[in-house]
Tab-separated table of C-alpha atoms in Angstrom:
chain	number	residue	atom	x	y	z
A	19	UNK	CA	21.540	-12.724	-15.834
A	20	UNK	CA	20.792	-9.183	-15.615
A	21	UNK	CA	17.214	-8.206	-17.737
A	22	UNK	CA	16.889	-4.399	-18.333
A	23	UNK	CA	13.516	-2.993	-18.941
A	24	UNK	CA	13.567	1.139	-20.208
A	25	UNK	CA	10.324	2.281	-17.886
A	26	UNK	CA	7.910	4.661	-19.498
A	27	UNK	CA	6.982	7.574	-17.149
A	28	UNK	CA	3.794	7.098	-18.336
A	29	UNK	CA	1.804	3.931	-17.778
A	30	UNK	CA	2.866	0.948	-20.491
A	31	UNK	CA	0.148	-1.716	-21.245
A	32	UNK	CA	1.132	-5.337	-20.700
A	33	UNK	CA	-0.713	-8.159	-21.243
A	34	UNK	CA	-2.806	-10.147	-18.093
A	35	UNK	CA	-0.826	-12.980	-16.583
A	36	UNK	CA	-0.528	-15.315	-14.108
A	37	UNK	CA	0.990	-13.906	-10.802
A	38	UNK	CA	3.204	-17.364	-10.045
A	39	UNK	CA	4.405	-17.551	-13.124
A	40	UNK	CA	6.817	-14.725	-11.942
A	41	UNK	CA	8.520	-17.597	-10.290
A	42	UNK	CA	9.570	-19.026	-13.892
A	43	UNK	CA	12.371	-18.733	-15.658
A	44	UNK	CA	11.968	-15.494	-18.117
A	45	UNK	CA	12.965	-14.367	-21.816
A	46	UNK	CA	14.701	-11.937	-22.460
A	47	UNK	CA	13.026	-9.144	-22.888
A	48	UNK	CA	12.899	-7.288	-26.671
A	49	UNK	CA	14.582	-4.033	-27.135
A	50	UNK	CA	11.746	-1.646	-27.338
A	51	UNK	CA	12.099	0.931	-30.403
A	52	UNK	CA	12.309	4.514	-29.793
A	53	UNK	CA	8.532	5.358	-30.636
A	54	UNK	CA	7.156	2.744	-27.967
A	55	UNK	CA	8.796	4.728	-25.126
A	56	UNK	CA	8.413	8.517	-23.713
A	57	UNK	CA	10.887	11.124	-22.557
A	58	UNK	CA	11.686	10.692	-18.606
A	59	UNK	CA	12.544	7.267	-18.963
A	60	UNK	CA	14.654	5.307	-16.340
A	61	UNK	CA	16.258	2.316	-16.732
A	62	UNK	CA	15.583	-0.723	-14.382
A	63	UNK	CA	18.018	-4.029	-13.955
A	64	UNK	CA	17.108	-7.197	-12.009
A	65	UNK	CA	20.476	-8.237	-10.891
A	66	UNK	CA	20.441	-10.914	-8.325
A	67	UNK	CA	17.018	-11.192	-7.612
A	68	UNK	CA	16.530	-7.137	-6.706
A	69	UNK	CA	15.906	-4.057	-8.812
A	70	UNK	CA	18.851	-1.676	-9.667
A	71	UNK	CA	17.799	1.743	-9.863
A	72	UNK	CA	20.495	4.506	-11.133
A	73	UNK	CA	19.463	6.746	-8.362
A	74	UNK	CA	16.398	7.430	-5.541
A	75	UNK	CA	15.020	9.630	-7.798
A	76	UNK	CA	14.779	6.430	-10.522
A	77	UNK	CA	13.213	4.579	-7.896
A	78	UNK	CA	10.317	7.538	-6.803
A	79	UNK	CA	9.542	7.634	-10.781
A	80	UNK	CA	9.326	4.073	-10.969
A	81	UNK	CA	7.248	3.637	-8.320
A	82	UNK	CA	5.115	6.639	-9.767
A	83	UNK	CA	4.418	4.632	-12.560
A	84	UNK	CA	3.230	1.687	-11.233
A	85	UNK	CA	1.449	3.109	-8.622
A	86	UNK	CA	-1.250	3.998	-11.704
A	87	UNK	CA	-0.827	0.308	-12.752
A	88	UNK	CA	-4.151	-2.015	-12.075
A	89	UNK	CA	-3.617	-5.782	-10.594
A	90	UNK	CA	-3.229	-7.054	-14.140
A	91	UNK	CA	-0.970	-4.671	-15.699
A	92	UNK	CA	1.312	-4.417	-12.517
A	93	UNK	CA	1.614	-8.319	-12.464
A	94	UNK	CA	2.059	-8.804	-16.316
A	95	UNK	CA	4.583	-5.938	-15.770
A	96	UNK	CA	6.515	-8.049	-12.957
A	97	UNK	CA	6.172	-10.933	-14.792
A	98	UNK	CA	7.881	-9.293	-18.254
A	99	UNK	CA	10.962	-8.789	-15.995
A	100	UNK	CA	11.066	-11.975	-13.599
A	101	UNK	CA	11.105	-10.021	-10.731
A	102	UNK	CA	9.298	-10.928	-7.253
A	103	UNK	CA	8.566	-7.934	-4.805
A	104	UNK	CA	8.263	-8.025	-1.267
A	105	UNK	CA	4.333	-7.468	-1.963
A	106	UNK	CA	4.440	-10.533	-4.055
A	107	UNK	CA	6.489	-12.731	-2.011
A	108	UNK	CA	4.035	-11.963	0.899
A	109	UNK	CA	0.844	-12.985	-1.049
A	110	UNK	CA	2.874	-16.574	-1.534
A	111	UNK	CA	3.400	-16.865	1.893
A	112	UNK	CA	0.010	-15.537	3.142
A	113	UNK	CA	-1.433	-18.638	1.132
A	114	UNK	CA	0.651	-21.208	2.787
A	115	UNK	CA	-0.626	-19.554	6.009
A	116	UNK	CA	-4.055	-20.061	4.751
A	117	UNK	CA	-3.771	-23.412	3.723
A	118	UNK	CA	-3.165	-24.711	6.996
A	119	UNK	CA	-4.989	-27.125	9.023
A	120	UNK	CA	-3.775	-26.549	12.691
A	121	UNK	CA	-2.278	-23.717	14.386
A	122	UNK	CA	0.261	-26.320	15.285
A	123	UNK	CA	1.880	-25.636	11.877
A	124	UNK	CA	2.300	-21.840	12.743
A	125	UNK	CA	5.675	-22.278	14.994
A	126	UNK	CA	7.322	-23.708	11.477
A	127	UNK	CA	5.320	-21.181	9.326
A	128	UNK	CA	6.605	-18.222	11.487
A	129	UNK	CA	10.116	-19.783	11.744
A	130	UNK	CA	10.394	-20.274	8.051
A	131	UNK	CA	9.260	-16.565	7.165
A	132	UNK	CA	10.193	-14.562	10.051
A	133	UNK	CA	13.540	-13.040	8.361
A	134	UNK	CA	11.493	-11.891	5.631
A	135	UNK	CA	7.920	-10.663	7.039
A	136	UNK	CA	6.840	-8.998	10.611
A	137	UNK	CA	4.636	-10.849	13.117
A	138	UNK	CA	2.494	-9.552	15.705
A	139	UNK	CA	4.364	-11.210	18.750
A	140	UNK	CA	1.133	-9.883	21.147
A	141	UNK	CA	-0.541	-13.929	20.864
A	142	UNK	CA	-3.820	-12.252	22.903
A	143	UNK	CA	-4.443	-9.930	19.686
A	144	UNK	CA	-4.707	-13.420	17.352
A	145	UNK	CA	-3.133	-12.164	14.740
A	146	UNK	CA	-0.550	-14.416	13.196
A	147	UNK	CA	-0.364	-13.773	9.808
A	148	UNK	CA	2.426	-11.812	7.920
A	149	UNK	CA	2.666	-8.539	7.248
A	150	UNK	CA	5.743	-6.614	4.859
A	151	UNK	CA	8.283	-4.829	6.477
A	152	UNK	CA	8.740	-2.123	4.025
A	153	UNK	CA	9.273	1.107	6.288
A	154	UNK	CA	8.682	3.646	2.779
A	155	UNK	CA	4.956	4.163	1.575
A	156	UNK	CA	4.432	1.223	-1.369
A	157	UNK	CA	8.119	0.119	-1.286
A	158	UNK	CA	6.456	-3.594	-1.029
A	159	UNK	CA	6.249	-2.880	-4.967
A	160	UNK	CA	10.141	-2.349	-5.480
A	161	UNK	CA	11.697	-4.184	-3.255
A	162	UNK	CA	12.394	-8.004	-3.019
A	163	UNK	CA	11.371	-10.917	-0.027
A	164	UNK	CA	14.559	-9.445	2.101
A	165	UNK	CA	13.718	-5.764	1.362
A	166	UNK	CA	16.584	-4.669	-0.427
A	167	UNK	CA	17.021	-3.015	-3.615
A	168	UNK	CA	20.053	-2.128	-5.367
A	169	UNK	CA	20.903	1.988	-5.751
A	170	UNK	CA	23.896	2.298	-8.237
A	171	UNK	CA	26.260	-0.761	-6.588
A	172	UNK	CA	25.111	-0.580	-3.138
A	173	UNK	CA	22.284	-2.886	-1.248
A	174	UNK	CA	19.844	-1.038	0.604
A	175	UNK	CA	17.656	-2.465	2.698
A	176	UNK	CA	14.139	-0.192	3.453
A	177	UNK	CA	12.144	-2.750	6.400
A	178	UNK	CA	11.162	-1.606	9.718
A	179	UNK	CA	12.589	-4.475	12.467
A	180	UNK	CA	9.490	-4.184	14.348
A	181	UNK	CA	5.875	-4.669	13.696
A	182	UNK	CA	4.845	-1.945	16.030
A	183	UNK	CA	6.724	0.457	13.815
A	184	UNK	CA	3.896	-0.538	10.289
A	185	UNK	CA	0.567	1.450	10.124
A	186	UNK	CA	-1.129	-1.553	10.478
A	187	UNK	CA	-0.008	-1.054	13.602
A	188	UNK	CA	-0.141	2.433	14.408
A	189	UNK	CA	-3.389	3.143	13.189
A	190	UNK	CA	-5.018	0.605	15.210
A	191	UNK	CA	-3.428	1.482	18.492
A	192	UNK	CA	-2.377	4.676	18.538
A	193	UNK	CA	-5.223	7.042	20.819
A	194	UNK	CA	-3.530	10.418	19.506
A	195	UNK	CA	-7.011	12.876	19.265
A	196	UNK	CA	-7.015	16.118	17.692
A	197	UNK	CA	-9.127	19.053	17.458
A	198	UNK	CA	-11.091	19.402	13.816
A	199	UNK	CA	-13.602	21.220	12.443
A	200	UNK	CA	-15.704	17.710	11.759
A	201	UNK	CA	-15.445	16.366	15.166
A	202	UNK	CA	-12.975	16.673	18.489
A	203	UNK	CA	-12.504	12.961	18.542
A	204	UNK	CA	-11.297	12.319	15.094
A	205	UNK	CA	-7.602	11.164	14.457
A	206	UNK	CA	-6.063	12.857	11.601
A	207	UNK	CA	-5.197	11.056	8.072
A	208	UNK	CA	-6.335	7.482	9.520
A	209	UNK	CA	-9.550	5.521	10.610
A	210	UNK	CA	-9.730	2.258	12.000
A	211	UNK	CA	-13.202	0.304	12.661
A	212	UNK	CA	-13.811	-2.925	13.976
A	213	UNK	CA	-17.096	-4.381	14.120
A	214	UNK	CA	-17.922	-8.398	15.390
A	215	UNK	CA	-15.263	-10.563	13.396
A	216	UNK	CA	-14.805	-7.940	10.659
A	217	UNK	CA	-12.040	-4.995	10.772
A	218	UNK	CA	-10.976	-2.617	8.070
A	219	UNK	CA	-8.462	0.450	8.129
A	220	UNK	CA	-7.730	3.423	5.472
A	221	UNK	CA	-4.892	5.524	5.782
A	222	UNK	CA	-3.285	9.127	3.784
A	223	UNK	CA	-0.046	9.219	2.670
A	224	UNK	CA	1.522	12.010	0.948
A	225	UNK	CA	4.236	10.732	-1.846
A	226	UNK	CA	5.282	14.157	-3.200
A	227	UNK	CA	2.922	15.526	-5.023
A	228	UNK	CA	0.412	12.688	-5.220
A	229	UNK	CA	-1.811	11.830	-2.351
A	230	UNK	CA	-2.988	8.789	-2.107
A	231	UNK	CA	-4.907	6.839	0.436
A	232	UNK	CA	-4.101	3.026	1.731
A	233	UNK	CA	-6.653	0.219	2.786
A	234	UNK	CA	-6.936	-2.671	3.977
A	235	UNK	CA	-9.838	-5.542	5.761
A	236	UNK	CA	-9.286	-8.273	7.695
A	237	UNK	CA	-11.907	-11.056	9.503
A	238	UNK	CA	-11.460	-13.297	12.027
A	239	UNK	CA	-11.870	-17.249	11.248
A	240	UNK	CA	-10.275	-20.618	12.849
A	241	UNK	CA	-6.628	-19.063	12.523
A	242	UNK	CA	-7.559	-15.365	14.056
A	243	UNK	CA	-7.123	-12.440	11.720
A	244	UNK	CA	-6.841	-12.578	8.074
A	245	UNK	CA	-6.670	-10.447	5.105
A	246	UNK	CA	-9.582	-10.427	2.793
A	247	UNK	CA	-10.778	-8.553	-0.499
A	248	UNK	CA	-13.785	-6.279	0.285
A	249	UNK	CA	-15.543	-3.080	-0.544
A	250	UNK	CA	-14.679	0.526	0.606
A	251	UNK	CA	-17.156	3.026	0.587
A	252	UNK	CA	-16.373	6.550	1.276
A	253	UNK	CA	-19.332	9.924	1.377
A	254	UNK	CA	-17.278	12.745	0.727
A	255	UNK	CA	-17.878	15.659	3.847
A	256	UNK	CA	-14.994	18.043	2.757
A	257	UNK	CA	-13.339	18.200	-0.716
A	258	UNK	CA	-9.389	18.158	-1.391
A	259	UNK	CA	-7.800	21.520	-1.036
A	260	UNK	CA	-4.971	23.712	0.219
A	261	UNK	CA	-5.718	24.695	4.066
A	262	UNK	CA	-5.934	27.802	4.701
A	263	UNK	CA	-4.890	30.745	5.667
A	264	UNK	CA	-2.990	29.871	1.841
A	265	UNK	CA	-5.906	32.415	0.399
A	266	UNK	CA	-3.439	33.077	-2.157
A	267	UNK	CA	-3.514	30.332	-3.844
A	268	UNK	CA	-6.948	28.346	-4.943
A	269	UNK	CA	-8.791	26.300	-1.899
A	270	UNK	CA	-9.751	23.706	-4.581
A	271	UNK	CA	-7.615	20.720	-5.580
A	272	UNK	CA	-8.601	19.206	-9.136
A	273	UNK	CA	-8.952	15.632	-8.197
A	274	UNK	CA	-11.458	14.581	-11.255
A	275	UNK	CA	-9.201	12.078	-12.556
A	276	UNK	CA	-8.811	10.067	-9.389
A	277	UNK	CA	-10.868	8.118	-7.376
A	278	UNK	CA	-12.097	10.201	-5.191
A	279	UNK	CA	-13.573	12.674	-8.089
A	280	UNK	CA	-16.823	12.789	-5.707
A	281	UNK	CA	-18.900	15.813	-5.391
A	282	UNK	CA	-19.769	16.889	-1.651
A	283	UNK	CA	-22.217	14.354	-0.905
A	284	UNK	CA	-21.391	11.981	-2.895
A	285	UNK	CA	-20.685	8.311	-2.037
A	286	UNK	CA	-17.919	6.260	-4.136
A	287	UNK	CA	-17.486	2.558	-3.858
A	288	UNK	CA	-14.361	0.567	-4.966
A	289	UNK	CA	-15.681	-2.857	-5.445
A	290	UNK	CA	-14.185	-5.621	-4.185
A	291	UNK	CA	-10.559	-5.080	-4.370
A	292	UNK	CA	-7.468	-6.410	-2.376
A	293	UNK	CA	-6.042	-5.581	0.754
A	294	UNK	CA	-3.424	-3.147	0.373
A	295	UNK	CA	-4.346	-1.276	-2.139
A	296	UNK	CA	-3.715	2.514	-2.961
A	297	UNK	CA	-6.203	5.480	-4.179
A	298	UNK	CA	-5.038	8.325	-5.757
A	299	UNK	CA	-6.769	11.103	-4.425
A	300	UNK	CA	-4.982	13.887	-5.307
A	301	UNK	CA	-2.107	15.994	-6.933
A	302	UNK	CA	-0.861	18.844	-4.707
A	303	UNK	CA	2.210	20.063	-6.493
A	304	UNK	CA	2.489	23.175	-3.669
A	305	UNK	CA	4.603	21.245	-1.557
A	306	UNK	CA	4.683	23.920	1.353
A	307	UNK	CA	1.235	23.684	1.732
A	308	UNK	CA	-1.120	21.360	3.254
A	309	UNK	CA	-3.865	19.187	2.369
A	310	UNK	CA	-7.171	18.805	3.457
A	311	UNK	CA	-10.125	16.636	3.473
A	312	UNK	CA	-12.696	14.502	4.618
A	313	UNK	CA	-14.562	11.599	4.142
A	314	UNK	CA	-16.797	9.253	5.942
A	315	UNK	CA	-15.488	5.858	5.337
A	316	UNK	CA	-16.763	1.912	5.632
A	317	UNK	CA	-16.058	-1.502	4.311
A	318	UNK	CA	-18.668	-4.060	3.514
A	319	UNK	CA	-17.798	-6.137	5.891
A	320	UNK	CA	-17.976	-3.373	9.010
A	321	UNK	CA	-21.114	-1.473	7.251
A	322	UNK	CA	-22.609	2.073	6.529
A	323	UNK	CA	-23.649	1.967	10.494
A	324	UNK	CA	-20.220	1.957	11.695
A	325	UNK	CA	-18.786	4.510	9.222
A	326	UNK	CA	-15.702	6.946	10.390
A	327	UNK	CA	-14.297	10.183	9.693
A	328	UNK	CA	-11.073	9.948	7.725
A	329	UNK	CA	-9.814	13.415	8.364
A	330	UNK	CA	-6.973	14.183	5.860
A	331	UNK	CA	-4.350	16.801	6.957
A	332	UNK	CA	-1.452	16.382	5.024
């Protein structure tokens, strides 16, 4: 049965629900009347367990949207459609790996998930949970399990094949060092720390004109390394704006109405939030320019003392 949902540009309020019932057969959903919705509206289908998007650009202005969405409203919003991302599938499967009593369950765990998810095959790193496969920034949140989506009539399918190709990845074994006016040794739009059984990385990614940053923690128990909600700190050392030479244009970005509206100095906390998640930091609609900042960053469970540049370029 295909369920068709006309998407607001702007955020929609739905109400809090739980994230398995997703799982559960759904109601049709109400036709909406004129006044509830907003110009720039694209319409959505679930149509065999995948979105259908008219177009790529349906799918970038989707994903705008619920990129703004918090937990609540982005589940209650998957929920009022019956639709279970990639994101979502990977939370399911992350607490069967949790529940386990023995690594000898992991062979059958891995087996039963590894069309689906990426593994780190490297057994020395102890790392053995699952990770999405989604090769686009946030395309967890639009595709299904498989990582397809449908554009018009045709399945796509957006997952890397290798886990060496995900940031998780890259960030935290890739030695690239460039030159910066905050320090020689500092990689460029990532940081990675780890500190005794506690790990945490933060990465930049530029979708269009919004810039947002990525993090995620992990800690190492009985099973190796696992996900975790924590705190991420970050003491702003260089604020958002075009790079120059671009004199012509102003060096300031307005970023007041993100998270990281924090004056030079200034330290911002997110509160315990999940692994994964995305801050908006900026809007930068001059596409042919870059941008810049910097911020010292930390997790509670690395600490203050073991705080890193992240050096944005983008």
């Amino acid at each position: 049965m295909k369920k068709i949902l006309l998407i607001a540009a702007s955020v929609m309020t739905f109400a809090s629900c739980n994230k398995s019932s997703v799982l559960e057969e759904q109601l049709p959903i109400p036709v909406r009347a004129a006044a509830e919705t907003t110009s720039g509206t694209a319409a959505v289908e679930v149509e065999n367990g995948m979105l259908k998007f008219a177009d790529e650009a349906a799918i970038e202005q989707t994903l705008s949207m619920l990129l703004k969405m918090d937990e609540a409203t982005l589940s209650a919003w998957y929920d009022s459609i019956g639709f279970v991302s990639q994101e979502m599938a990977r939370e399911i499967a992350l607490a069967e790996f949790q529940a386990m009593t023995s690594l000898d369950e992991y062979p059958a765990f891995k087996a039963k998930y590894q069309k689906q998810f990426l593994f780190n095959d490297n057994l020395e790193e102890e790392d053995f949970q699952p990770y999405v496969a989604a090769s686009r920034f946030a395309y967890e949140m639009i595709l299904n399990a498989d990582g397809n989506v449908l554009v018009g009539d045709q399945i796509k399918n957006y997952n890397y094949e290798r886990f060496e190709q995900t940031m998780y990845y890259r960030v935290a074994h890739e030695s690239t060092e460039i030159q910066s006016r905050i320090s020689p040794e500092t990689k460029t739009n990532q940081v990675y720390v780890k500190s005794g059984k506690k790990k945490f990385w933060a990465w930049a990614v530029r979708n269009g004109a919004e810039v947002y940053v990525q993090v995620t923690a992990q800690k190492k128990n009985l099973f190796g390394w696992n996900d975790y909600k924590a705190d991420y700190s970050f003491r702003c050392r260089m604020r958002p704006g075009y790079d120059k030479p671009y004199t012509d244009l102003s060096s300031q970005i307005d970023a007041s109405q993100t998270f990281f509206a924090i004056g030079l100095g200034g330290v911002k906390s997110t509160g315990r939030i999940s692994c994964n998640s995305r801050l908006h930091l900026c809007i930068a609609p001059h596409f042919q320019y870059t941008v810049s900042a910097a911020y010292e960053a930390w997790s509670s469970g690395t600490g203050e003392n073991t705080a890193q540049i992240l050096v944005i370029n983008i």
